[in-house]
XYZ file of C-alpha atoms in Angstrom:
200
model
C 11.008 10.341 12.777
C 7.912 9.264 14.683
C 5.396 6.687 13.505
C 2.276 6.180 15.610
C 4.018 7.935 18.489
C 7.169 5.800 18.310
C 10.538 7.380 17.511
C 11.925 4.880 15.009
C 15.472 6.201 15.393
C 15.646 5.214 19.061
C 13.161 2.324 19.234
C 14.424 -1.088 20.287
C 13.879 -4.295 18.329
C 10.672 -5.213 20.158
C 9.181 -1.765 19.598
C 10.073 -1.833 15.903
C 8.532 -5.286 15.499
C 5.310 -4.103 17.139
C 5.304 -1.022 14.923
C 5.813 -3.005 11.713
C 2.700 -5.013 12.527
C 0.689 -1.795 12.384
C 2.075 -0.580 9.061
C 0.725 -2.188 5.886
C 2.750 -2.117 2.662
C 1.735 -2.096 -0.985
C 4.861 -2.437 -3.111
C 5.780 -1.361 -6.618
C 6.918 -4.897 -7.346
C 3.963 -7.156 -6.695
C 5.422 -9.659 -4.249
C 2.900 -12.472 -4.479
C 3.922 -16.113 -4.383
C 3.018 -16.851 -7.975
C 2.636 -20.625 -7.562
C 0.237 -20.376 -4.614
C -3.473 -19.708 -4.776
C -4.821 -16.196 -4.535
C -6.555 -17.063 -1.257
C -3.362 -18.432 0.300
C -1.476 -15.297 -0.699
C -4.075 -13.146 1.035
C -4.098 -15.339 4.155
C -0.345 -14.750 4.426
C -1.149 -11.142 5.257
C -2.099 -12.317 8.754
C 1.422 -13.640 9.396
C 2.299 -10.719 11.660
C -0.677 -11.531 13.887
C 0.295 -15.189 14.311
C 1.404 -16.206 17.855
C 4.300 -18.212 16.408
C 5.254 -16.831 12.970
C 8.049 -19.389 12.609
C 5.470 -22.166 12.567
C 3.116 -20.319 10.238
C 1.733 -22.223 7.274
C -0.861 -20.317 5.293
C -2.487 -23.481 3.985
C -3.387 -24.509 7.554
C -4.785 -21.135 8.613
C -7.799 -21.096 10.889
C -11.236 -21.059 9.222
C -11.920 -17.550 10.523
C -8.712 -16.312 8.899
C -9.694 -17.846 5.593
C -13.142 -16.247 5.924
C -11.491 -12.893 6.601
C -9.276 -13.380 3.545
C -12.336 -14.093 1.411
C -13.953 -10.898 2.716
C -10.823 -8.958 1.733
C -10.893 -10.512 -1.732
C -14.565 -9.652 -2.048
C -13.762 -6.047 -1.115
C -11.265 -5.772 -3.979
C -13.646 -7.527 -6.382
C -11.652 -10.735 -6.755
C -13.442 -13.308 -4.609
C -14.065 -15.342 -7.758
C -10.305 -15.797 -8.247
C -9.619 -17.284 -4.788
C -8.762 -20.736 -6.131
C -6.588 -19.570 -9.021
C -2.807 -19.376 -8.879
C -1.564 -15.824 -8.510
C 0.421 -16.110 -11.752
C -2.831 -16.561 -13.683
C -3.986 -13.018 -12.897
C -3.233 -9.789 -14.741
C -0.909 -7.197 -13.228
C -3.801 -5.031 -12.085
C -5.533 -8.002 -10.495
C -2.336 -9.051 -8.736
C -1.955 -5.579 -7.240
C -5.539 -5.779 -5.973
C -4.684 -9.127 -4.371
C -1.724 -7.386 -2.721
C -4.137 -4.787 -1.327
C -6.358 -7.567 0.035
C -3.289 -9.166 1.643
C -2.434 -5.826 3.237
C -5.954 -5.625 4.691
C -5.370 -8.965 6.428
C -2.652 -7.268 8.434
C -5.240 -4.875 9.951
C -2.841 -1.924 9.742
C -3.265 1.593 11.084
C -1.059 3.158 8.407
C -0.636 2.114 4.774
C 2.595 2.821 2.890
C 2.241 2.444 -0.868
C 5.535 2.566 -2.764
C 4.878 3.381 -6.430
C 1.826 1.053 -6.401
C 0.886 1.716 -10.042
C 4.331 2.009 -11.646
C 4.118 -1.413 -13.301
C 0.536 -0.971 -14.534
C -1.017 0.606 -17.605
C -2.838 3.933 -16.996
C -6.319 2.396 -16.848
C -5.321 -0.347 -14.401
C -3.305 2.172 -12.405
C -6.295 4.460 -11.950
C -8.453 1.520 -10.890
C -5.889 0.475 -8.275
C -5.546 4.036 -6.941
C -9.338 4.403 -6.744
C -9.597 1.178 -4.782
C -6.679 1.951 -2.482
C -8.092 5.387 -1.700
C -11.636 4.137 -1.110
C -10.512 1.349 1.210
C -8.249 3.538 3.332
C -11.020 6.106 3.700
C -13.584 3.442 4.596
C -11.328 2.047 7.321
C -10.092 5.436 8.542
C -6.471 4.630 7.685
C -3.703 7.058 6.881
C -2.245 6.454 3.418
C 1.254 7.593 2.485
C 1.949 6.955 -1.187
C 5.034 7.675 -3.310
C 4.339 8.516 -6.941
C 6.141 9.961 -9.930
C 2.872 10.823 -11.705
C 2.063 14.380 -10.659
C -1.480 14.192 -12.006
C -2.223 11.203 -9.775
C -0.715 12.947 -6.770
C -2.920 15.982 -7.340
C -6.005 13.829 -7.892
C -5.680 11.603 -4.846
C -3.537 13.504 -2.373
C -4.609 15.793 0.432
C -1.040 16.715 1.355
C 1.732 16.816 -1.230
C 5.415 16.451 -0.352
C 7.957 16.681 -3.178
C 11.643 15.793 -2.921
C 14.351 16.742 -5.384
C 17.937 15.521 -5.121
C 17.209 14.515 -1.541
C 15.941 17.952 -0.554
C 12.426 18.971 0.443
C 10.960 21.096 -2.356
C 7.237 21.159 -1.569
C 5.154 20.380 1.512
C 1.634 21.740 1.213
C -2.057 20.915 1.091
C -3.102 19.948 -2.413
C -5.584 22.834 -2.569
C -2.710 25.288 -2.102
C -0.439 23.702 -4.706
C 0.260 26.092 -7.581
C 1.386 25.028 -11.043
C 4.536 27.150 -10.833
C 5.671 25.128 -7.805
C 5.943 22.074 -10.033
C 7.980 23.771 -12.746
C 11.479 22.352 -12.904
C 10.678 19.568 -10.461
C 11.287 17.061 -13.241
C 14.650 17.496 -14.924
C 16.936 15.043 -16.649
C 19.618 15.240 -13.964
C 17.460 15.353 -10.861
C 16.201 12.590 -8.644
C 12.585 13.366 -7.870
C 9.752 11.882 -5.930
C 6.303 13.007 -4.940
C 4.755 11.743 -1.742
C 1.069 12.154 -1.141
C -0.621 11.695 2.156
C -4.298 11.167 2.717
C -6.487 10.313 5.628
C -10.178 9.591 5.825
C -12.255 12.702 5.874
């Protein structure tokens, strides 16, 4: 498996650390520090860029980092919440904060693991719209795992489907036929749909 030209199965610790700094994550479980401010949570996204991560304290980040965090919050429409505690926001807002935090990492690839699973359909669509727009704007590759086939077909350019650990589908979304999806979801099967998109 190669990521950004690096074979992750043979890479050493230093190579893997450098690679992780270039891969942004948006998780299913929104891993914000609930007691900290929204701004501080976003600033923490720059941790991987810090010269000495062990001595990192988000509250003492440089002014330019805090300005960058505010720009990221503005991009996701939440600059007005910067001073609030993360726990005061709705689930959809918290996921948008997580996207802003990911932007602080300045990644080349974004991995989104079931980013809308914990959200209602309306909030989920809003988060997917935002995630897609931002990755296209910044020319980032987005790899997103979803169980909602309609979302995968709406947002994906390449669709990869796994069933019971086996590759079932790997095709461009324009070539995906309805019959290919029949039987993909069954009571006794583990299933996952991965969509990939890059800026066009």
